[in-house]
Coordinates of C-alpha atoms and ligand atoms in Angstrom, one line a residue:
Chain A
M1 CA 29.4 2.9 -18.2
S2 CA 33.1 4.4 -18.1
L3 CA 36.2 2.0 -18.3
W4 CA 36.4 3.0 -14.3
A5 CA 32.9 1.8 -13.6
R6 CA 33.5 -1.2 -15.5
I7 CA 37.0 -2.0 -14.4
T8 CA 35.4 -2.2 -10.4
G9 CA 32.6 -4.1 -11.4
W10 CA 34.6 -6.6 -12.2
I11 CA 36.6 -6.2 -9.1
V12 CA 33.8 -6.6 -6.9
L13 CA 32.6 -9.8 -8.8
I14 CA 35.8 -11.3 -8.9
F15 CA 36.0 -10.6 -5.3
G16 CA 32.4 -12.2 -4.9
L17 CA 33.3 -15.0 -6.1
T18 CA 36.5 -15.8 -4.6
Y19 CA 34.5 -14.9 -1.1
F20 CA 31.5 -17.3 -1.8
A21 CA 32.0 -19.8 -5.1
L22 CA 35.7 -21.0 -3.9
P23 CA 34.8 -22.2 -0.4
L24 CA 31.5 -23.9 -2.3
L25 CA 34.2 -25.5 -4.8
G26 CA 36.3 -26.7 -2.1
L27 CA 33.4 -28.4 -0.3
T28 CA 32.0 -29.5 -3.1
E29 CA 35.4 -31.3 -4.1
F30 CA 35.9 -32.7 -1.0
S31 CA 32.6 -34.6 -0.5
L32 CA 33.6 -36.1 -3.7
K33 CA 36.4 -37.7 -2.5
A34 CA 35.0 -40.4 0.0
R35 CA 36.6 -42.9 -1.8
R36 CA 40.4 -42.8 -1.5
G37 CA 42.1 -41.6 -4.8
V38 CA 39.3 -40.8 -7.4
Y39 CA 36.0 -38.6 -7.4
S40 CA 32.9 -40.3 -6.3
L41 CA 29.5 -39.7 -5.2
D42 CA 29.9 -42.2 -1.9
A43 CA 29.3 -39.7 0.2
Y44 CA 26.1 -38.8 -1.0
T45 CA 24.7 -42.0 -2.0
K46 CA 25.5 -43.4 1.9
I47 CA 23.6 -40.1 2.8
I48 CA 20.5 -40.2 0.8
G49 CA 20.5 -44.2 1.6
D50 CA 20.7 -43.4 5.1
P51 CA 17.0 -44.0 6.7
E52 CA 17.1 -41.4 9.3
F53 CA 18.3 -38.5 6.7
Q54 CA 15.0 -39.7 4.8
A55 CA 13.0 -39.4 7.6
T56 CA 14.3 -36.4 8.8
F57 CA 14.2 -34.7 5.2
T58 CA 10.5 -35.6 5.1
Y59 CA 9.7 -34.3 8.7
S60 CA 11.1 -30.8 7.8
I61 CA 9.7 -30.8 4.4
M62 CA 5.9 -31.4 5.9
M63 CA 7.0 -28.9 9.0
A64 CA 7.8 -26.3 6.1
L65 CA 4.7 -26.8 4.3
V66 CA 2.6 -26.4 7.4
T67 CA 4.5 -23.5 8.0
I68 CA 4.2 -21.7 4.8
L69 CA 0.2 -22.4 5.1
F70 CA 0.5 -20.8 8.7
G71 CA 2.1 -17.8 7.2
V72 CA 0.1 -17.4 4.6
L73 CA -3.3 -17.5 6.6
L74 CA -1.7 -15.2 9.2
V75 CA 0.3 -12.7 6.9
V76 CA -2.1 -11.9 3.4
P77 CA -5.0 -10.6 5.9
T78 CA -3.0 -8.8 8.1
A79 CA -1.3 -7.1 5.3
Y80 CA -4.5 -6.6 3.4
W81 CA -6.1 -5.3 6.3
V82 CA -3.3 -3.2 7.4
R83 CA -3.4 -1.7 4.0
L84 CA -6.8 -1.2 4.0
K85 CA -8.2 0.0 6.9
M86 CA -5.3 1.0 9.3
P87 CA -2.5 2.4 7.2
W88 CA -1.4 4.3 10.4
A89 CA -0.5 0.5 12.0
R90 CA 2.1 -0.4 9.2
P91 CA 5.3 1.2 11.2
Y92 CA 3.9 -0.9 14.3
V93 CA 3.3 -4.1 12.2
E94 CA 6.7 -3.7 10.2
F95 CA 8.4 -3.1 13.6
I96 CA 6.8 -6.3 15.1
T97 CA 7.5 -8.7 12.0
L98 CA 10.9 -7.5 12.2
L99 CA 11.4 -8.5 16.2
P100 CA 12.3 -12.2 14.9
L101 CA 15.3 -11.0 13.3
V102 CA 16.6 -9.5 16.6
I103 CA 15.2 -12.1 19.4
P104 CA 17.3 -15.2 19.1
A105 CA 15.7 -18.4 18.2
I106 CA 16.7 -19.9 21.3
V107 CA 14.9 -17.3 23.3
I108 CA 11.5 -17.8 21.7
V109 CA 11.7 -21.7 22.1
F110 CA 12.4 -21.0 26.0
G111 CA 9.4 -18.6 26.1
Y112 CA 7.0 -21.7 24.5
I113 CA 8.8 -24.4 26.6
R114 CA 8.0 -22.3 30.0
L115 CA 4.4 -21.1 28.5
Y116 CA 3.1 -24.6 27.1
N117 CA 4.9 -27.2 29.3
T118 CA 3.3 -30.1 30.6
S119 CA 2.4 -28.6 33.6
S120 CA 1.1 -25.1 32.0
W121 CA -2.3 -24.1 31.5
L122 CA -2.2 -25.2 27.9
P123 CA 0.2 -28.1 27.7
M124 CA 1.2 -28.5 24.2
T125 CA 4.9 -30.0 24.7
G126 CA 2.6 -33.1 26.6
T127 CA 1.8 -34.8 23.2
I128 CA 3.6 -35.1 19.8
M129 CA 1.0 -33.4 17.5
G130 CA 1.1 -30.5 20.2
T131 CA 4.6 -30.2 20.1
N132 CA 4.5 -30.4 16.0
L133 CA 2.3 -27.4 15.9
L134 CA 4.3 -25.6 18.3
L135 CA 7.4 -26.0 16.3
A136 CA 5.4 -24.5 13.1
F137 CA 4.3 -21.7 15.0
G138 CA 8.0 -21.2 16.2
Y139 CA 8.8 -21.4 12.6
T140 CA 6.0 -19.5 11.4
V141 CA 7.5 -16.6 13.7
L142 CA 10.8 -16.9 12.5
A143 CA 9.7 -16.8 8.9
L144 CA 7.2 -14.1 10.0
P145 CA 9.9 -11.0 8.5
Y146 CA 10.3 -12.4 5.0
M147 CA 6.8 -13.2 4.5
Y148 CA 5.5 -10.2 5.6
R149 CA 7.7 -8.3 3.4
A150 CA 7.6 -10.3 0.2
V151 CA 3.5 -9.9 0.6
D152 CA 3.2 -6.4 1.4
T153 CA 5.5 -5.4 -1.4
G154 CA 3.5 -7.8 -3.4
M155 CA 0.0 -5.7 -2.6
R156 CA 1.8 -2.3 -3.3
T157 CA 1.9 -3.1 -7.1
I158 CA -2.3 -3.6 -6.8
D159 CA -4.4 -1.1 -6.2
V160 CA -6.1 -2.7 -3.2
A161 CA -9.0 -0.3 -1.9
T162 CA -10.1 0.2 -5.5
L163 CA -10.1 -3.5 -6.0
T164 CA -11.9 -4.1 -2.8
E165 CA -14.7 -1.7 -3.4
A166 CA -15.1 -3.3 -6.7
A167 CA -15.8 -6.2 -5.4
Q168 CA -17.9 -5.2 -2.9
S169 CA -20.1 -3.5 -5.0
L170 CA -20.5 -6.8 -6.9
G171 CA -21.5 -8.3 -3.6
A172 CA -18.5 -10.1 -2.8
G173 CA -18.0 -10.6 1.4
W174 CA -14.5 -10.4 2.7
A175 CA -13.7 -14.1 2.4
T176 CA -14.1 -14.1 -0.9
I177 CA -12.5 -10.8 -1.6
L178 CA -9.5 -12.1 0.1
A179 CA -9.4 -15.7 -1.9
R180 CA -10.7 -14.5 -5.2
V181 CA -9.5 -11.1 -5.6
I182 CA -6.4 -10.2 -3.1
L183 CA -4.4 -13.3 -3.0
P184 CA -4.3 -14.2 -6.5
N185 CA -3.3 -10.9 -7.4
V186 CA -0.3 -11.5 -4.6
I187 CA 0.5 -15.2 -5.8
P188 CA 3.8 -14.4 -7.0
A189 CA 5.0 -12.3 -3.9
V190 CA 3.4 -15.2 -1.5
L191 CA 5.6 -17.9 -3.4
S192 CA 8.7 -15.9 -2.9
G193 CA 7.7 -15.8 0.7
A194 CA 6.9 -19.4 0.9
F195 CA 10.2 -20.7 -0.6
L196 CA 12.3 -18.5 2.1
T197 CA 10.4 -19.8 4.8
F198 CA 11.0 -23.4 2.8
A199 CA 14.7 -22.8 3.4
I200 CA 14.6 -21.2 6.7
V201 CA 12.7 -24.5 7.9
I202 CA 14.9 -26.8 6.2
G203 CA 18.0 -25.8 7.8
E204 CA 16.5 -24.6 11.4
F205 CA 18.5 -25.9 14.1
T206 CA 17.7 -24.6 17.5
L207 CA 13.7 -24.8 17.6
A208 CA 13.7 -28.3 16.6
A209 CA 16.5 -29.4 18.8
L210 CA 15.1 -27.6 22.1
L211 CA 11.4 -29.1 21.2
N212 CA 13.0 -32.6 20.3
R213 CA 11.5 -33.4 17.3
P214 CA 13.1 -35.1 14.4
A215 CA 14.1 -32.1 11.9
F216 CA 16.9 -32.4 9.5
G217 CA 18.6 -29.2 11.1
P218 CA 19.6 -31.6 14.3
Y219 CA 20.4 -34.6 12.1
L220 CA 22.5 -32.3 10.0
A221 CA 24.3 -31.1 13.2
R222 CA 24.6 -34.8 14.5
I223 CA 26.2 -35.9 10.9
G224 CA 28.6 -33.3 11.2
A225 CA 29.9 -34.1 14.6
N226 CA 30.5 -37.4 13.8
K227 CA 31.2 -38.2 9.9
P228 CA 34.0 -37.1 7.7
Y229 CA 32.6 -36.4 4.4
E230 CA 29.1 -37.2 4.6
P231 CA 28.4 -33.4 6.2
F232 CA 29.9 -31.8 3.5
A233 CA 27.7 -33.7 0.9
L234 CA 24.8 -32.4 3.4
S235 CA 26.1 -29.0 2.9
V236 CA 26.6 -29.3 -0.7
I237 CA 22.9 -30.6 -1.0
A238 CA 21.3 -27.8 1.5
F239 CA 23.1 -25.1 -1.1
G240 CA 21.1 -26.8 -4.0
I241 CA 18.0 -26.5 -1.8
T242 CA 18.3 -22.5 -1.0
W243 CA 19.5 -22.2 -4.6
G244 CA 16.5 -24.3 -6.1
C245 CA 14.1 -22.2 -3.9
M246 CA 16.2 -18.7 -5.2
G247 CA 15.4 -19.9 -8.7
L248 CA 12.0 -20.4 -8.1
I249 CA 11.3 -17.4 -6.6
Q250 CA 12.5 -15.6 -10.3
F251 CA 10.5 -17.9 -11.9
A252 CA 7.6 -17.5 -9.6
N253 CA 8.3 -13.4 -10.1
R254 CA 8.1 -14.4 -13.9
L255 CA 5.3 -16.7 -13.9
S256 CA 2.1 -15.0 -13.7
K257 CA 1.2 -13.2 -16.9
H258 CA -1.3 -10.8 -15.8
T259 CA 1.1 -9.2 -13.4
K260 CA 2.9 -7.2 -16.2
A261 CA -0.4 -5.0 -16.1
A262 CA 1.2 -3.1 -13.2
Q263 CA 4.0 -2.7 -14.6
Chain B
M1 CA -42.0 8.8 -3.4
S2 CA -39.1 8.8 -6.7
F3 CA -37.2 5.8 -6.8
L4 CA -33.6 6.4 -5.7
D5 CA -34.3 9.4 -2.7
I6 CA -31.4 11.1 -1.0
S7 CA -32.7 13.5 1.7
H8 CA -31.0 15.8 3.8
L9 CA -27.5 14.2 3.6
E10 CA -24.5 15.0 6.0
K11 CA -21.1 14.0 5.9
A12 CA -17.7 15.5 7.6
F13 CA -14.6 14.0 8.0
G14 CA -13.6 15.2 11.2
T15 CA -14.8 18.9 11.5
N16 CA -14.6 19.0 7.7
R17 CA -17.9 19.3 6.6
V18 CA -17.9 18.0 3.2
V19 CA -21.7 17.4 2.1
K20 CA -24.1 19.4 3.3
D21 CA -27.7 19.1 3.8
F22 CA -27.7 17.4 0.2
S23 CA -31.2 16.5 -1.3
L24 CA -32.0 14.8 -4.5
S25 CA -34.8 12.7 -5.9
V26 CA -34.2 10.5 -9.0
E27 CA -36.5 9.0 -11.3
K28 CA -36.1 5.4 -11.9
G29 CA -34.5 5.2 -15.6
E30 CA -33.1 8.8 -15.0
F31 CA -29.6 9.9 -15.7
I32 CA -28.5 12.4 -13.5
S33 CA -24.9 13.8 -13.4
L34 CA -23.1 15.6 -10.1
L35 CA -20.8 18.0 -11.4
G36 CA -18.4 20.6 -9.7
P37 CA -15.7 21.5 -9.2
S38 CA -12.3 19.5 -7.6
G39 CA -12.9 18.8 -3.7
C40 CA -17.0 19.8 -3.7
G41 CA -18.2 16.4 -2.3
K42 CA -19.5 14.5 -5.5
T43 CA -17.3 11.3 -4.8
T44 CA -18.4 11.3 -1.3
V45 CA -22.1 11.3 -2.0
L46 CA -21.4 8.8 -4.6
R47 CA -19.9 6.7 -1.9
M48 CA -22.6 7.2 0.3
V49 CA -24.9 5.8 -2.0
A50 CA -22.6 2.8 -2.9
G51 CA -22.3 2.4 0.9
F52 CA -18.5 3.1 1.0
E53 CA -19.2 5.9 3.6
Q54 CA -21.6 6.3 6.2
P55 CA -23.4 9.8 6.4
N56 CA -23.5 11.2 9.9
S57 CA -27.3 12.1 9.2
G58 CA -29.9 11.7 6.4
A59 CA -31.6 8.9 4.5
I60 CA -31.1 7.3 1.2
T61 CA -33.8 5.3 0.0
I62 CA -33.5 2.8 -3.1
G63 CA -36.9 1.6 -4.5
G64 CA -38.5 3.0 -1.2
S65 CA -36.4 0.9 1.3
N66 CA -33.8 2.4 3.6
V67 CA -30.1 1.5 2.5
V68 CA -28.2 3.7 5.0
G69 CA -26.4 1.1 7.1
K70 CA -26.5 -1.6 4.7
R71 CA -23.2 -2.9 3.7
P72 CA -21.9 -2.5 0.0
N73 CA -22.6 -6.0 -0.8
Q74 CA -25.8 -6.0 0.1
R75 CA -26.7 -3.2 -1.9
N76 CA -26.9 -4.1 -5.5
I77 CA -25.6 -1.3 -6.8
G78 CA -23.2 -0.8 -9.6
M79 CA -20.4 1.1 -9.5
V80 CA -17.5 2.4 -12.4
F81 CA -14.2 4.0 -11.2
Q82 CA -12.3 6.1 -12.7
A83 CA -9.3 3.8 -12.3
Y84 CA -11.1 0.6 -14.3
A85 CA -10.0 -1.5 -11.4
L86 CA -10.7 -4.7 -13.2
F87 CA -9.6 -7.9 -11.6
P88 CA -6.3 -8.1 -13.1
N89 CA -6.0 -12.0 -12.5
L90 CA -9.2 -12.4 -14.5
T91 CA -9.9 -12.9 -18.1
V92 CA -12.4 -10.2 -19.5
A93 CA -15.1 -12.8 -19.1
E94 CA -14.5 -13.7 -15.6
N95 CA -14.4 -9.9 -14.4
V96 CA -17.9 -9.4 -16.3
G97 CA -19.1 -12.7 -14.8
F98 CA -17.6 -11.9 -11.3
G99 CA -21.0 -10.4 -9.7
L100 CA -23.0 -13.5 -11.2
K101 CA -20.9 -15.9 -9.8
I102 CA -21.1 -14.3 -6.4
K103 CA -24.8 -14.2 -6.6
G104 CA -24.8 -18.3 -7.4
A105 CA -26.0 -18.1 -11.1
S106 CA -25.4 -21.0 -13.2
K107 CA -22.8 -21.8 -15.4
A108 CA -24.8 -21.6 -18.5
E109 CA -26.4 -18.2 -16.9
I110 CA -23.4 -16.5 -16.5
T111 CA -21.9 -17.3 -19.9
A112 CA -24.9 -16.3 -21.6
R113 CA -25.0 -13.1 -19.8
V114 CA -21.2 -12.3 -20.1
Q115 CA -21.7 -12.7 -24.2
E116 CA -24.8 -10.5 -23.7
M117 CA -22.9 -7.7 -22.0
L118 CA -19.4 -8.3 -24.2
A119 CA -22.0 -7.7 -27.1
L120 CA -23.4 -4.4 -25.6
I121 CA -20.0 -2.8 -25.3
G122 CA -18.9 -3.9 -28.6
L123 CA -16.0 -6.4 -27.7
P124 CA -18.0 -9.5 -28.4
D125 CA -14.7 -11.6 -29.1
K126 CA -12.7 -10.2 -26.2
G127 CA -13.5 -12.3 -23.7
A128 CA -10.5 -14.4 -23.4
S129 CA -8.2 -11.2 -23.1
Y130 CA -6.6 -10.5 -19.6
P131 CA -7.4 -6.5 -18.9
F132 CA -3.9 -5.4 -19.4
Q133 CA -4.3 -6.6 -22.9
L134 CA -7.0 -3.8 -23.8
S135 CA -6.4 -0.4 -24.2
G136 CA -7.9 2.2 -21.4
G137 CA -11.2 2.6 -22.9
Q138 CA -11.9 -0.8 -23.6
Q139 CA -11.3 -1.6 -20.0
Q140 CA -13.5 0.7 -19.0
R141 CA -16.4 -0.8 -20.9
V142 CA -15.4 -4.0 -19.5
A143 CA -15.6 -2.2 -16.1
L144 CA -18.9 -1.0 -17.1
A145 CA -20.6 -4.5 -18.4
R146 CA -19.3 -5.7 -15.4
A147 CA -21.2 -3.2 -12.7
L148 CA -24.4 -3.7 -15.3
A149 CA -23.7 -7.7 -15.4
P150 CA -25.7 -8.5 -12.2
K151 CA -28.8 -6.0 -13.1
P152 CA -27.7 -3.8 -10.0
Q153 CA -30.9 -1.4 -9.1
V154 CA -28.5 1.5 -9.6
L155 CA -25.7 2.2 -11.6
L156 CA -22.8 5.3 -10.2
L157 CA -20.1 6.1 -12.0
D158 CA -17.2 8.4 -10.9
E159 CA -15.5 10.3 -13.5
P160 CA -15.2 7.2 -15.6
L161 CA -14.2 9.0 -18.4
S162 CA -11.4 11.1 -17.0
A163 CA -8.1 8.8 -17.5
L164 CA -8.9 8.5 -21.4
D165 CA -7.9 10.8 -24.0
A166 CA -10.3 13.5 -25.2
K167 CA -11.8 11.4 -28.3
V168 CA -12.3 8.4 -26.7
R169 CA -13.8 10.2 -23.8
V170 CA -16.5 11.5 -26.3
S171 CA -17.1 8.6 -28.1
L172 CA -17.3 6.6 -24.8
R173 CA -19.3 9.1 -22.9
N174 CA -22.3 8.7 -25.9
E175 CA -21.8 4.9 -25.5
I176 CA -22.6 4.6 -21.8
R177 CA -25.7 7.3 -22.5
A178 CA -26.8 4.9 -25.4
I179 CA -26.5 1.9 -23.2
Q180 CA -27.7 3.7 -20.1
R181 CA -31.0 4.6 -22.1
E182 CA -31.4 1.0 -23.8
L183 CA -31.2 -0.8 -20.0
G184 CA -33.3 2.0 -18.4
I185 CA -31.2 1.9 -15.5
T186 CA -31.3 4.4 -13.1
T187 CA -27.5 6.2 -12.9
I188 CA -25.7 9.1 -11.2
F189 CA -22.4 9.7 -13.2
V190 CA -19.9 12.2 -11.5
T191 CA -17.6 14.4 -13.5
H192 CA -16.5 18.1 -13.1
D193 CA -16.3 18.4 -16.9
Q194 CA -19.5 20.7 -17.8
E195 CA -19.4 20.1 -21.7
E196 CA -19.9 16.1 -20.6
A197 CA -22.4 17.1 -18.1
L198 CA -24.3 19.3 -20.8
S199 CA -24.3 16.6 -23.3
I200 CA -25.7 13.2 -21.7
S201 CA -27.8 14.0 -18.5
D202 CA -31.5 13.9 -18.0
R203 CA -31.0 16.2 -15.3
I204 CA -27.5 17.8 -13.5
V205 CA -26.5 18.9 -9.9
V206 CA -24.5 21.6 -10.0
M207 CA -22.2 21.2 -6.4
N208 CA -20.2 23.9 -4.9
G209 CA -18.8 23.4 -1.0
G210 CA -20.7 20.3 -0.2
I211 CA -24.2 21.9 -1.3
A212 CA -26.6 21.0 -4.5
D213 CA -26.8 24.7 -5.6
Q214 CA -28.9 24.2 -8.7
V215 CA -30.6 20.6 -10.1
G216 CA -32.2 21.1 -13.5
T217 CA -32.4 19.9 -16.9
P218 CA -28.7 20.8 -19.3
F219 CA -31.1 23.7 -20.7
E220 CA -32.2 24.9 -17.6
I221 CA -29.0 25.0 -15.7
Y222 CA -26.9 26.6 -19.0
N223 CA -30.4 28.9 -19.9
R224 CA -31.6 30.1 -16.3
P225 CA -28.6 29.7 -13.8
S226 CA -29.8 29.9 -10.6
T227 CA -26.3 31.3 -8.5
R228 CA -23.4 33.0 -9.7
F229 CA -21.5 29.9 -9.1
V230 CA -23.5 27.8 -11.5
A231 CA -23.5 30.4 -13.9
N232 CA -19.8 30.9 -14.0
F233 CA -18.9 27.0 -13.8
V234 CA -21.4 26.1 -16.4
G235 CA -20.6 27.6 -19.6
Q236 CA -18.6 30.5 -20.4
L237 CA -19.6 34.1 -19.5
N238 CA -19.8 37.7 -19.7
V239 CA -20.1 39.2 -16.6
F240 CA -21.0 43.0 -16.3
R241 CA -21.3 44.8 -12.9
A242 CA -24.3 46.8 -12.3
D243 CA -22.7 50.0 -12.4
E244 CA -21.1 49.2 -16.0
A245 CA -24.1 47.9 -17.2
G246 CA -25.5 51.1 -16.7
R247 CA -22.4 53.2 -18.1
I248 CA -21.8 50.9 -21.2
G249 CA -25.1 49.8 -22.5
G250 CA -27.3 52.8 -21.3
V251 CA -29.5 50.3 -19.5
S252 CA -30.5 50.3 -15.8
M253 CA -31.9 47.1 -14.3
G254 CA -31.8 47.2 -10.6
Q255 CA -29.6 45.5 -8.2
G256 CA -26.8 43.3 -9.3
D257 CA -24.5 42.0 -11.9
F258 CA -25.4 40.8 -15.2
A259 CA -24.1 38.5 -17.6
A260 CA -24.5 37.3 -21.2
R261 CA -23.3 33.8 -22.6
P262 CA -21.0 34.3 -26.0
E263 CA -23.8 33.2 -28.1
A264 CA -26.2 35.7 -26.9
V265 CA -24.0 38.5 -28.0
H266 CA -24.2 39.5 -31.7
L267 CA -21.7 41.3 -34.3
G268 CA -23.6 44.3 -35.4
R269 CA -27.3 45.7 -34.7
A270 CA -29.4 42.1 -34.9
S271 CA -33.2 42.5 -35.2
G272 CA -34.1 42.4 -31.8
A273 CA -31.4 43.4 -29.8
D274 CA -32.0 46.6 -27.7
I275 CA -28.5 46.9 -26.6
V276 CA -25.9 48.0 -28.9
L277 CA -22.5 48.3 -27.6
P278 CA -19.1 49.8 -29.4
A279 CA -16.2 48.0 -29.2
T280 CA -12.9 47.1 -30.4
V281 CA -11.9 43.4 -31.4
T282 CA -9.2 41.9 -29.3
E283 CA -8.9 38.1 -30.1
V284 CA -10.4 36.1 -33.3
H285 CA -10.4 32.5 -33.0
F286 CA -11.8 30.6 -36.1
L287 CA -13.2 27.6 -35.3
G288 CA -14.8 26.2 -38.1
S289 CA -18.5 26.3 -37.8
V290 CA -18.3 29.2 -35.2
I291 CA -16.2 32.1 -35.0
R292 CA -15.2 33.1 -31.1
L293 CA -14.2 36.6 -30.7
T294 CA -13.0 38.8 -27.8
A295 CA -13.8 42.5 -27.9
D296 CA -12.8 45.0 -25.6
V297 CA -16.0 47.1 -24.3
A298 CA -15.3 50.4 -22.3
G299 CA -12.8 48.0 -20.4
T300 CA -14.9 44.8 -20.2
R301 CA -13.7 41.9 -21.9
V302 CA -16.7 40.5 -23.8
S303 CA -16.6 37.0 -25.3
L304 CA -19.0 36.5 -28.4
D305 CA -19.9 33.3 -31.0
T306 CA -20.7 33.8 -34.6
F307 CA -21.4 31.4 -37.1
N308 CA -19.3 31.3 -40.0
R309 CA -20.4 32.7 -43.2
A310 CA -18.7 31.8 -46.4
D311 CA -19.6 35.5 -47.9
A312 CA -18.7 37.6 -44.6
P313 CA -15.2 37.4 -43.6
P314 CA -14.4 37.7 -40.0
P315 CA -13.2 41.3 -38.5
E316 CA -10.0 42.0 -37.9
V317 CA -8.1 42.3 -34.5
G318 CA -8.1 46.1 -33.9
A319 CA -11.0 46.7 -35.9
V320 CA -14.2 48.8 -34.1
V321 CA -17.6 47.3 -34.3
E322 CA -20.7 47.6 -32.7
L323 CA -21.9 44.4 -30.4
S324 CA -25.7 44.0 -29.7
L325 CA -27.6 42.0 -27.5
A326 CA -31.1 42.0 -26.3
A327 CA -32.1 42.6 -22.6
R328 CA -34.0 39.1 -21.9
D329 CA -31.0 37.5 -23.0
L330 CA -29.1 38.8 -19.9
I331 CA -29.0 36.9 -17.0
Q332 CA -29.3 38.4 -13.7
L333 CA -26.7 37.4 -10.9
G334 CA -27.4 37.7 -7.2
A335 CA -25.5 40.4 -5.5
Ligands
ATP1 N1 -11.4 9.5 3.8 C1 -11.5 11.0 3.8 N2 -10.9 11.3 5.0 C2 -10.9 12.6 4.9 N3 -11.3 13.6 4.1 C3 -12.3 13.0 3.0 C4 -11.9 11.7 2.7 N4 -12.7 11.4 1.7 C5 -12.5 12.6 0.7 N5 -12.3 13.9 2.0 C6 -12.5 15.4 1.5 O1 -13.5 15.8 1.3 C7 -13.5 16.9 0.3 C8 -14.7 16.2 -1.0 O2 -14.0 15.1 -1.3 P1 -14.7 14.6 -2.6 O3 -13.4 13.3 -3.0 O4 -15.9 14.0 -2.4 O5 -14.6 15.6 -3.5 P2 -15.0 15.7 -5.3 O6 -15.8 16.5 -5.3 O7 -15.3 14.1 -5.6 O8 -13.4 16.1 -6.1 P3 -12.7 15.4 -7.3 O9 -13.3 16.2 -8.3 O10 -11.3 15.9 -7.2 O11 -12.7 13.9 -7.1 C9 -12.4 16.6 0.0 O12 -11.5 17.9 0.9 C10 -11.5 15.7 0.6 O13 -9.9 16.3 1.1
MG2 MG1 -13.8 13.1 -7.1

């Protein structure tokens, strides 16, 4: 590497640090100032002790897990089938999975409410379970671009067609092939998608607020408007979760010993 | 009726007719090679037997029952692929046991059979390894064991040795043949390597443009090729045009061209040889036990093989020699 490239690299790094790290540092610092004159974890203990925090956080974690399950059940078979039987359809499917990035969540949720309200043909918003389900579907849609991309990329590393034929000649049907051959070989990719989904669901505001479910996102917004220090403590916690997820993605990619074969 | 019967098979992809009126009868326990150049439809025939492609017309029966229309996982056929296709997430033992597990065999049964298969392929203590920890040759042997473990009716191999280096290729092909003999399993082996086909097959099907040009034992295919394509594709050949043959050898044997294998042409006047050709040596390749010479016979390039003899050094390049051959060793090619 030339001297200039090295210097440019450093400049970019320092710029990035001031851009991202400084605000974060300021945020963290402020969140520790709840007690006058000294640093303390008061804001954090207050937040974590808040029963509403516990309830909404648990709710959102449950929703995230359900969303991940839906996402995997939807995306893995789809990506598999497109790769195996309909390679011509890939650009279209990719386009569809990208739509949630350009269509605002609020449009999706208004559509949902219009289609599934209590006086519609399928009154899903009439029950709590129904609304939860609707919310999970909404989350699945929001996470679709990330999940699909992750899984599709994962499938590129294995020879889907030949492995399928090998399994078929050994007597396996579609369900067996998906569960025992395809899914285990894209687990790192599925986990990447899962952690991204998790991060999205934990912080999501629009869907949960408009469907009026007690999720973490609306709670975050409410606290932010009403308390001095706690929102900053919450932000730091949210950052921690997101970064934890990113770390887990890295970990998942290194996890599986057998995928080394593909490289 | 033979064990595996393919009759009047047709397959087209769009307007591209890839397999044309292909028929073949395979006896139980026979080792058949499909030999032909790239794109002649070998893989397509194999995939129709396996059930991965549907023929446009024709029938395939195995053990008397028609399999056309049956799904691949209902055919009980073992398949070995060029790219090994081992399941990367499973150990060698789990790979080999995969088919049995699907059939619902008991744990003890699977363990015993897996051990038996691993011993058969000479990898008895690799059961716990993952595929990526094995060499290409070992992986392909595991793939063979995996295909054989559920005791399939028919074994299909699609160029299983092409991805391996030359030495492994030769040893593994002999191993495959030995295992096939031991189990007595009916086998179709696809290759575009004529030496491979000649050395291990009971019978060879030479394919050209989707058609089975000739079916026969390696001996028949090599010594009595029935078409010009087969003669040219299998083994080395010296081709003389009919008029040339008349001019240079003073023989006239009717219409069409003639060909002679390198080993049918002798250096000097051999006893029993009735055609003598004056020639100039142009190349000498010393291959050890065999010496391959190329000579110019009135403008026609002729290759011949002679055995090495310690008391007779090979001729030099440029030497003027006499070549001889017996008229009955000439192969008549269709016009
Ligand atoms: N799924 C398919 N769709 C369209 N054309 C195909 C398909 N599979 C094979 N073909 C065509 O059929 C012809 C025969 O292919 P096939 O794979 O059977 O040849 P092959 O003899 O096995 O050749 P090789 O030695 O290169 O493997 C080729 O021209 C190929 O392009
Ligand atoms: Mg082929």
